[in-house]
């Protein structure tokens, strides 16, 4: 089960919103409940646990893109990227700091 979870998380399909459902279907896992994967992840539904893991990966990507935009002076684009990151992972403090910094650079209130 551990190898299956790691393979799912490394797959190209994992990077697409609909990809998780496709991968679960191909692996014979019911997207909303799989006791085999639940044991490995030790939390809730297989699908929900994998989706959360996927959101953290996507949030990191959006945050990196926000930082790149910010360093190039595209503060509006940076704010949008940081907003996306926070929508995916609300506890991502570094994205919150980055968004505040970009807002201050535009003259807006943080």
Coordinates of N, CA, C and O in Angstrom, one line a residue:
X1 N 0.8 -1.2 0.0 CA 0.0 0.0 0.0 C 0.9 1.2 0.0 O 0.5 2.2 -0.7
X2 N 2.0 1.2 0.7 CA 2.8 2.4 0.8 C 3.4 2.8 -0.6 O 3.4 3.9 -1.0
X3 N 3.8 1.7 -1.3 CA 4.3 2.0 -2.7 C 3.2 2.5 -3.6 O 3.5 3.4 -4.4
X4 N 2.0 2.0 -3.4 CA 0.9 2.5 -4.3 C 0.6 4.0 -4.0 O 0.5 4.8 -4.9
X5 N 0.6 4.4 -2.7 CA 0.4 5.8 -2.4 C 1.5 6.7 -3.0 O 1.3 7.7 -3.6
X6 N 2.8 6.3 -2.8 CA 3.9 7.0 -3.3 C 3.8 7.1 -4.8 O 4.1 8.2 -5.4
X7 N 3.5 6.0 -5.5 CA 3.3 6.1 -7.0 C 2.3 7.0 -7.4 O 2.4 7.8 -8.4
X8 N 1.1 7.0 -6.7 CA 0.1 8.0 -7.0 C 0.6 9.4 -6.9 O 0.3 10.2 -7.7
X9 N 1.2 9.7 -5.8 CA 1.7 11.1 -5.5 C 2.8 11.5 -6.5 O 2.9 12.7 -6.7
X10 N 3.5 10.6 -7.1 CA 4.6 11.0 -8.0 C 4.0 11.0 -9.5 O 4.7 11.5 -10.3
X11 N 2.9 10.5 -9.7 CA 2.4 10.4 -11.1 C 2.1 11.8 -11.7 O 1.7 12.7 -11.0
X12 N 2.2 11.8 -13.0 CA 1.9 13.1 -13.7 C 0.4 13.5 -13.5 O 0.1 14.6 -13.4
X13 N -0.5 12.5 -13.4 CA -1.9 12.8 -13.3 C -2.2 13.4 -11.9 O -3.1 14.2 -11.8
X14 N -1.3 13.2 -10.9 CA -1.5 13.8 -9.6 C -1.5 15.3 -9.7 O -2.0 16.0 -8.9
X15 N -0.8 15.9 -10.7 CA -0.7 17.3 -10.9 C -1.9 18.0 -11.5 O -2.0 19.2 -11.6
X16 N -2.9 17.2 -11.9 CA -4.1 17.7 -12.5 C -5.3 17.5 -11.6 O -5.4 16.5 -10.9
X17 N -6.2 18.5 -11.5 CA -7.3 18.4 -10.6 C -8.1 17.1 -10.8 O -8.5 16.4 -9.8
X18 N -8.4 16.6 -12.0 CA -9.1 15.4 -12.2 C -8.3 14.2 -12.2 O -8.7 13.1 -12.2
X19 N -7.0 14.4 -12.1 CA -6.0 13.3 -12.2 C -6.1 12.3 -11.0 O -5.9 11.1 -11.2
X20 N -6.5 12.8 -9.8 CA -6.6 11.9 -8.7 C -7.6 10.9 -8.9 O -7.4 9.7 -8.6
X21 N -8.8 11.3 -9.4 CA -9.9 10.3 -9.7 C -9.4 9.3 -10.7 O -9.7 8.1 -10.6
X22 N -8.7 9.8 -11.8 CA -8.2 8.9 -12.8 C -7.3 7.8 -12.3 O -7.4 6.6 -12.6
X23 N -6.3 8.3 -11.4 CA -5.3 7.4 -10.9 C -6.0 6.3 -9.9 O -5.7 5.2 -10.0
X24 N -6.9 6.8 -9.1 CA -7.6 5.9 -8.2 C -8.4 4.8 -9.0 O -8.4 3.6 -8.7
X25 N -9.0 5.3 -10.1 CA -9.8 4.3 -10.9 C -8.9 3.3 -11.5 O -9.1 2.1 -11.5
X26 N -7.7 3.8 -12.1 CA -6.8 2.8 -12.7 C -6.2 1.8 -11.7 O -5.9 0.7 -12.1
X27 N -6.0 2.3 -10.5 CA -5.4 1.4 -9.4 C -6.5 0.5 -8.8 O -6.2 -0.3 -7.9
X28 N -7.7 0.7 -9.2 CA -8.8 -0.1 -8.6 C -9.2 0.4 -7.2 O -9.8 -0.4 -6.4
X29 N -8.9 1.6 -6.9 CA -9.2 2.2 -5.6 C -10.5 3.0 -5.7 O -10.7 3.7 -6.7
X30 N -11.4 2.8 -4.8 CA -12.6 3.7 -4.8 C -12.2 5.1 -4.4 O -11.6 5.2 -3.3
X31 N -12.4 6.1 -5.2 CA -11.9 7.4 -4.8 C -12.4 7.9 -3.5 O -11.7 8.7 -2.8
X32 N -13.5 7.5 -3.0 CA -14.0 8.1 -1.7 C -13.7 7.2 -0.5 O -13.8 7.7 0.6
X33 N -13.3 6.0 -0.8 CA -13.0 5.1 0.4 C -12.1 3.9 0.0 O -12.4 3.2 -0.9
X34 N -10.9 3.8 0.6 CA -10.1 2.7 0.4 C -9.3 2.3 1.7 O -8.5 3.1 2.1
X35 N -9.7 1.2 2.3 CA -9.1 0.9 3.5 C -7.6 0.6 3.4 O -6.9 0.8 4.3
X36 N -7.2 0.1 2.3 CA -5.8 -0.2 2.1 C -4.9 1.1 2.2 O -3.9 1.1 2.9
X37 N -5.3 2.1 1.5 CA -4.6 3.4 1.5 C -4.8 4.1 2.9 O -3.9 4.7 3.4
X38 N -6.0 4.0 3.5 CA -6.2 4.6 4.7 C -5.2 4.2 5.8 O -4.7 5.0 6.6
X39 N -4.8 3.0 5.8 CA -3.9 2.4 6.8 C -2.5 3.1 6.6 O -1.9 3.6 7.5
X40 N -2.1 3.3 5.3 CA -0.8 3.9 5.0 C -0.8 5.4 5.4 O 0.1 5.9 6.0
X41 N -1.9 6.1 5.1 CA -2.0 7.6 5.4 C -2.4 7.9 6.8 O -2.2 9.0 7.3
X42 N -3.0 6.9 7.4 CA -3.5 7.1 8.8 C -4.4 8.3 9.0 O -4.4 8.9 10.0
X43 N -5.2 8.6 8.0 CA -6.2 9.7 8.2 C -7.3 9.6 7.2 O -7.0 9.4 6.0
X44 N -8.5 9.7 7.6 CA -9.7 9.8 6.8 C -9.7 9.0 5.6 O -9.1 8.0 5.4
X45 N -10.5 9.5 4.7 CA -10.7 8.8 3.4 C -9.5 8.9 2.5 O -8.7 9.9 2.6
X46 N -9.2 7.9 1.7 CA -8.1 7.8 0.8 C -8.1 9.1 -0.1 O -7.2 9.8 -0.2
X47 N -9.3 9.3 -0.7 CA -9.4 10.4 -1.7 C -9.1 11.7 -1.0 O -8.3 12.6 -1.5
X48 N -9.7 12.0 0.2 CA -9.5 13.2 0.9 C -8.1 13.4 1.3 O -7.5 14.5 1.2
X49 N -7.4 12.4 1.8 CA -6.1 12.5 2.2 C -5.1 12.8 1.0 O -4.2 13.6 1.1
X50 N -5.4 12.1 -0.1 CA -4.5 12.4 -1.3 C -4.8 13.8 -1.8 O -3.9 14.4 -2.3
X51 N -6.1 14.2 -1.8 CA -6.4 15.5 -2.3 C -5.7 16.6 -1.4 O -5.1 17.6 -2.0
X52 N -5.7 16.4 -0.1 CA -5.0 17.4 0.7 C -3.5 17.4 0.4 O -2.9 18.5 0.4
X53 N -2.9 16.2 0.2 CA -1.5 16.2 -0.1 C -1.2 16.9 -1.4 O -0.3 17.6 -1.6
X54 N -2.1 16.7 -2.4 CA -2.0 17.3 -3.7 C -2.1 18.8 -3.5 O -1.4 19.6 -4.1
X55 N -3.1 19.3 -2.7 CA -3.2 20.7 -2.5 C -2.0 21.4 -1.9 O -1.6 22.5 -2.3
X56 N -1.3 20.7 -1.0 CA -0.1 21.2 -0.4 C 1.0 21.4 -1.5 O 1.7 22.4 -1.6
X57 N 1.1 20.4 -2.4 CA 2.0 20.5 -3.5 C 1.7 21.6 -4.4 O 2.6 22.4 -4.8
X58 N 0.4 21.8 -4.8 CA 0.0 22.9 -5.7 C 0.2 24.2 -5.0 O 0.6 25.2 -5.6
X59 N -0.1 24.3 -3.7 CA 0.1 25.5 -3.0 C 1.6 26.0 -3.0 O 1.9 27.1 -3.2
X60 N 2.5 25.0 -2.8 CA 3.9 25.3 -2.9 C 4.3 25.8 -4.3 O 5.1 26.8 -4.4
X61 N 3.7 25.3 -5.3 CA 4.0 25.7 -6.7 C 3.5 27.2 -6.9 O 4.2 28.0 -7.4
X62 N 2.3 27.4 -6.4 CA 1.7 28.8 -6.6 C 2.5 29.8 -5.8 O 2.8 30.9 -6.2
X63 N 3.0 29.4 -4.6 CA 3.8 30.3 -3.8 C 5.1 30.6 -4.4 O 5.6 31.7 -4.4
X64 N 5.8 29.6 -5.0 CA 7.0 29.8 -5.7 C 6.8 30.7 -6.9 O 7.6 31.6 -7.2
X65 N 5.7 30.6 -7.6 CA 5.4 31.4 -8.7 C 5.1 32.9 -8.3 O 5.6 33.8 -8.9
X66 N 4.5 33.0 -7.1 CA 4.2 34.3 -6.5 C 5.5 35.0 -6.2 O 5.7 36.2 -6.4
X67 N 6.5 34.3 -5.6 CA 7.8 34.8 -5.2 C 8.5 35.3 -6.5 O 9.2 36.3 -6.4
X68 N 8.4 34.5 -7.5 CA 9.1 34.9 -8.8 C 8.5 36.1 -9.3 O 9.2 37.1 -9.8
X69 N 7.2 36.2 -9.3 CA 6.5 37.4 -9.8 C 6.9 38.6 -9.0 O 7.1 39.7 -9.5
X70 N 6.9 38.4 -7.7 CA 7.3 39.5 -6.8 C 8.7 40.0 -7.0 O 8.9 41.2 -7.1
X71 N 9.6 39.1 -7.2 CA 11.0 39.5 -7.4 C 11.2 40.2 -8.8 O 12.1 41.0 -9.0
X72 N 10.2 40.0 -9.7 CA 10.3 40.7 -11.0 C 9.4 41.9 -11.0 O 9.2 42.5 -12.1
X73 N 8.9 42.3 -9.9 CA 8.1 43.5 -9.8 C 6.7 43.4 -10.2 O 6.0 44.4 -10.3
X74 N 6.2 42.2 -10.5 CA 4.8 42.0 -10.9 C 4.0 41.7 -9.7 O 3.6 40.5 -9.4
X75 N 3.7 42.7 -8.9 CA 3.1 42.5 -7.6 C 1.7 42.0 -7.7 O 1.2 41.2 -6.8
X76 N 0.9 42.5 -8.6 CA -0.4 42.1 -8.8 C -0.5 40.6 -9.1 O -1.3 39.8 -8.5
X77 N 0.4 40.1 -10.0 CA 0.4 38.7 -10.3 C 0.9 37.9 -9.1 O 0.4 36.8 -8.8
X78 N 1.8 38.5 -8.3 CA 2.3 37.8 -7.1 C 1.1 37.6 -6.1 O 1.0 36.5 -5.5
X79 N 0.4 38.7 -5.9 CA -0.8 38.6 -5.0 C -1.7 37.5 -5.4 O -2.2 36.7 -4.6
X80 N -2.0 37.4 -6.7 CA -3.0 36.4 -7.2 C -2.4 35.0 -6.9 O -3.1 34.1 -6.5
X81 N -1.1 34.8 -7.1 CA -0.5 33.5 -6.9 C -0.5 33.2 -5.4 O -0.8 32.0 -5.0
X82 N -0.2 34.1 -4.5 CA -0.3 33.9 -3.1 C -1.7 33.6 -2.6 O -1.9 32.8 -1.8
X83 N -2.7 34.3 -3.2 CA -4.1 34.0 -2.9 C -4.4 32.6 -3.3 O -5.1 31.9 -2.5
X84 N -4.0 32.1 -4.4 CA -4.2 30.7 -4.9 C -3.6 29.8 -3.9 O -4.2 28.8 -3.5
X85 N -2.4 30.1 -3.5 CA -1.7 29.2 -2.5 C -2.4 29.1 -1.2 O -2.6 28.0 -0.6
X86 N -2.9 30.2 -0.7 CA -3.6 30.2 0.6 C -5.0 29.6 0.4 O -5.5 29.0 1.4
X87 N -5.6 29.6 -0.7 CA -6.9 28.9 -0.9 C -6.7 27.4 -0.9 O -7.6 26.7 -0.4
X88 N -5.6 27.0 -1.3 CA -5.3 25.5 -1.3 C -4.7 25.1 0.0 O -5.0 23.9 0.4
X89 N -4.0 25.9 0.7 CA -3.4 25.5 2.0 C -3.4 26.8 2.9 O -2.5 27.5 3.0
X90 N -4.6 27.0 3.6 CA -4.7 28.2 4.4 C -3.7 28.3 5.5 O -3.6 29.5 6.0
X91 N -3.0 27.3 5.9 CA -2.0 27.4 7.0 C -0.6 27.7 6.5 O 0.3 27.7 7.3
X92 N -0.5 28.1 5.2 CA 0.8 28.3 4.6 C 1.2 29.8 5.0 O 1.0 30.7 4.3
X93 N 1.9 29.9 6.1 CA 2.3 31.2 6.6 C 3.3 32.0 5.7 O 3.2 33.2 5.6
X94 N 4.1 31.3 5.0 CA 5.1 32.0 4.1 C 4.3 32.6 2.9 O 4.7 33.7 2.4
X95 N 3.2 32.0 2.5 CA 2.4 32.6 1.4 C 1.7 33.9 2.0 O 1.6 34.9 1.3
X96 N 1.3 33.8 3.2 CA 0.6 35.0 3.8 C 1.6 36.1 3.9 O 1.2 37.3 3.6
X97 N 2.8 35.8 4.3 CA 3.8 36.9 4.5 C 4.1 37.4 3.1 O 4.2 38.7 2.9
X98 N 4.3 36.6 2.1 CA 4.6 37.0 0.7 C 3.5 37.9 0.2 O 3.7 38.9 -0.5
X99 N 2.2 37.5 0.4 CA 1.1 38.3 -0.1 C 1.1 39.7 0.6 O 0.9 40.7 -0.1
X100 N 1.3 39.7 1.9 CA 1.4 41.0 2.6 C 2.5 41.9 2.1 O 2.3 43.1 1.9
X101 N 3.6 41.3 1.8 CA 4.8 42.1 1.3 C 4.4 42.6 -0.1 O 4.7 43.8 -0.4
X102 N 3.8 41.8 -1.0 CA 3.4 42.3 -2.3 C 2.3 43.3 -2.2 O 2.4 44.3 -3.0
X103 N 1.4 43.2 -1.3 CA 0.4 44.2 -1.1 C 1.0 45.5 -0.7 O 0.6 46.6 -1.2
X104 N 1.9 45.5 0.2 CA 2.6 46.7 0.7 C 3.3 47.4 -0.4 O 3.4 48.6 -0.5
X105 N 3.9 46.6 -1.3 CA 4.7 47.1 -2.5 C 3.7 47.8 -3.4 O 4.2 48.8 -4.1
X106 N 2.4 47.5 -3.5 CA 1.5 48.2 -4.3 C 0.9 49.4 -3.6 O 0.1 50.1 -4.2
X107 N 1.2 49.6 -2.4 CA 0.6 50.7 -1.6 C -0.7 50.3 -0.9 O -1.3 51.1 -0.2
X108 N -1.1 49.1 -1.0 CA -2.3 48.6 -0.4 C -2.0 48.2 1.1 O -0.8 48.0 1.4
X109 N -3.0 48.1 1.9 CA -2.8 47.6 3.2 C -2.6 46.1 3.2 O -3.2 45.4 2.4
X110 N -1.7 45.7 4.0 CA -1.3 44.3 4.0 C -2.5 43.5 4.6 O -2.8 42.4 4.3

